[in-house]
Structures are given as structure tokens and as C-alpha cells.
Coordinates of C-alpha atoms in Angstrom, one line a residue:
X26 CA 20.9 10.5 -9.3
X27 CA 23.3 7.9 -8.0
X28 CA 22.2 4.6 -6.4
X29 CA 23.4 5.8 -3.0
X30 CA 21.4 9.1 -3.4
X31 CA 18.3 7.0 -4.4
X32 CA 18.7 4.7 -1.4
X33 CA 18.9 7.7 0.9
X34 CA 15.8 9.3 -0.6
X35 CA 13.9 6.0 -0.2
X36 CA 15.0 5.8 3.4
X37 CA 13.8 9.4 4.1
X38 CA 10.5 8.7 2.4
X39 CA 10.0 5.5 4.4
X40 CA 10.9 7.3 7.6
X41 CA 8.2 9.9 6.9
X42 CA 5.6 7.3 6.1
X43 CA 6.3 5.4 9.3
X44 CA 6.1 8.6 11.3
X45 CA 2.7 9.4 9.8
X46 CA 1.6 5.9 10.5
X47 CA 2.7 6.1 14.1
X48 CA 0.8 9.4 14.4
X49 CA -2.4 7.7 13.2
X50 CA -4.2 6.1 16.1
X51 CA -6.0 3.4 14.1
X52 CA -2.9 2.3 12.2
X53 CA -0.8 2.4 15.3
X54 CA -3.1 -0.1 16.9
X55 CA -2.6 -2.4 13.9
X56 CA 1.1 -2.0 14.1
X57 CA 1.1 -2.9 17.8
X58 CA -0.9 -6.0 17.0
X59 CA 1.6 -7.0 14.3
X60 CA 4.5 -6.3 16.8
X61 CA 2.8 -8.4 19.4
X62 CA 2.5 -11.3 17.0
X63 CA 6.2 -11.7 16.9
X64 CA 6.5 -11.2 13.1
X65 CA 9.9 -10.0 11.8
X66 CA 8.6 -6.6 10.8
X67 CA 6.1 -4.5 12.7
X68 CA 5.1 -2.6 9.5
X69 CA 3.1 -4.2 6.7
X70 CA 5.4 -4.6 3.8
X71 CA 5.3 -6.7 0.6
X72 CA 7.1 -9.9 1.4
X73 CA 8.0 -10.6 -2.3
X74 CA 7.0 -9.8 -5.8
X75 CA 4.4 -12.3 -7.0
X76 CA 3.1 -11.5 -10.5
X77 CA 1.0 -14.7 -10.4
X78 CA -1.0 -13.3 -7.5
X79 CA -2.6 -10.6 -9.7
X80 CA -3.7 -13.2 -12.2
X81 CA -5.3 -15.3 -9.6
X82 CA -8.0 -12.8 -8.6
X83 CA -11.4 -13.4 -10.3
X84 CA -12.4 -9.9 -9.3
X85 CA -10.1 -8.6 -12.0
X86 CA -12.7 -9.5 -14.6
X87 CA -15.4 -7.4 -12.9
X88 CA -16.1 -3.9 -14.2
X89 CA -14.1 -1.1 -12.5
X90 CA -11.7 -3.5 -10.9
X91 CA -8.0 -3.7 -11.5
X92 CA -5.3 -5.8 -9.9
X93 CA -2.6 -3.2 -9.3
X94 CA 1.1 -4.0 -9.9
X95 CA 2.6 -5.4 -6.8
X96 CA 4.0 -2.5 -4.8
X97 CA 5.5 -2.4 -1.4
X98 CA 4.1 1.1 -0.7
X99 CA 1.2 3.1 -1.9
X100 CA 1.2 6.9 -1.5
X101 CA -1.4 9.5 -2.1
X102 CA 0.1 10.1 -5.6
X103 CA -0.1 6.4 -6.4
X104 CA -3.8 6.5 -5.6
X105 CA -4.4 9.7 -7.6
X106 CA -2.7 8.1 -10.6
X107 CA -4.8 4.9 -10.1
X108 CA -8.0 7.0 -10.0
X109 CA -7.2 8.3 -13.5
X110 CA -7.8 4.8 -14.8
X111 CA -11.5 5.0 -13.7
X112 CA -11.1 1.8 -11.7
X113 CA -13.0 1.7 -8.3
X114 CA -11.3 -1.4 -6.7
X115 CA -7.6 -1.6 -6.0
X116 CA -6.4 -5.1 -5.1
X117 CA -3.2 -5.1 -3.0
X118 CA -1.1 -7.8 -1.3
X119 CA -1.7 -8.4 2.4
X120 CA 1.6 -6.9 3.5
X121 CA 1.5 -3.8 1.3
X122 CA 2.0 -0.5 3.2
X123 CA -0.6 2.1 2.4
X124 CA -0.1 5.6 3.8
X125 CA -2.9 7.3 5.6
X126 CA -2.9 10.0 2.9
X127 CA -3.3 7.3 0.3
X128 CA -6.3 5.9 2.2
X129 CA -7.8 9.3 2.4
X130 CA -7.3 9.9 -1.3
X131 CA -8.9 6.5 -2.1
X132 CA -11.9 7.4 0.1
X133 CA -12.3 10.8 -1.7
X134 CA -12.1 9.2 -5.1
X135 CA -14.5 6.4 -4.2
X136 CA -11.8 3.7 -4.6
X137 CA -12.1 0.6 -2.4
X138 CA -8.9 -1.0 -1.4
X139 CA -9.1 -4.7 -1.1
X140 CA -6.3 -6.6 0.7
X141 CA -5.7 -10.1 -0.5

């Protein structure tokens, strides 16, 4: 797969995610709040990769807790993969985008998503 094909695929995925978010009443309210704040982006995205942020969480030492790798987007498949680890708390950056399907999967699997 060429880099251009990959970029087009990512754009299509992001478009689908944003469409699903806009269709979700609760998330739409959050997006409107972000938009009203005058921030550069109305969607919550990861501002930058910060590996030191994961190490700074004392919760990581607790049982069933794992600081996940910094990601810009969590999908249902990401949550299902995370669930295989047996962890019950997923720590994510404040601006990480989590799809509605990912939130539903986390709820089904008993995984709490904590935004830092």
C-alpha cells in the first residue's frame, strides 16, 4: 500500500468516525462546547506524542491498570485488543478521540476510560 493510499484510507476512516460522533447526541454536545471555546479543532485529537505522560501516572502501578500507548484515536477494535490484556482501566490523553463504538465496547468489557 502506497503512502498516498494509506493517507486516503485514514481520511476515510476519520470521516466515518466524525460522522458517527456527529450522530451521537452526547458527543455532539461536547463537540459544540469545544467549538464554542474557540479552540483550533472542534474534535478532540491528541495534540502531540508525549511518552513521559504515561510514566507520570501513579495509577499505572495499581492492579488492572495500564497506561495505553499514546494514540490519537481509539476504535472498537483497539478496545477489544486492550481487553485481552485483562486490564480494567485505560488511561488516555485529554484530546484523544474515542469512537462511540469504542466507548460501548469498553462498557461491555468493564473497562473504565480515564482521561488525563
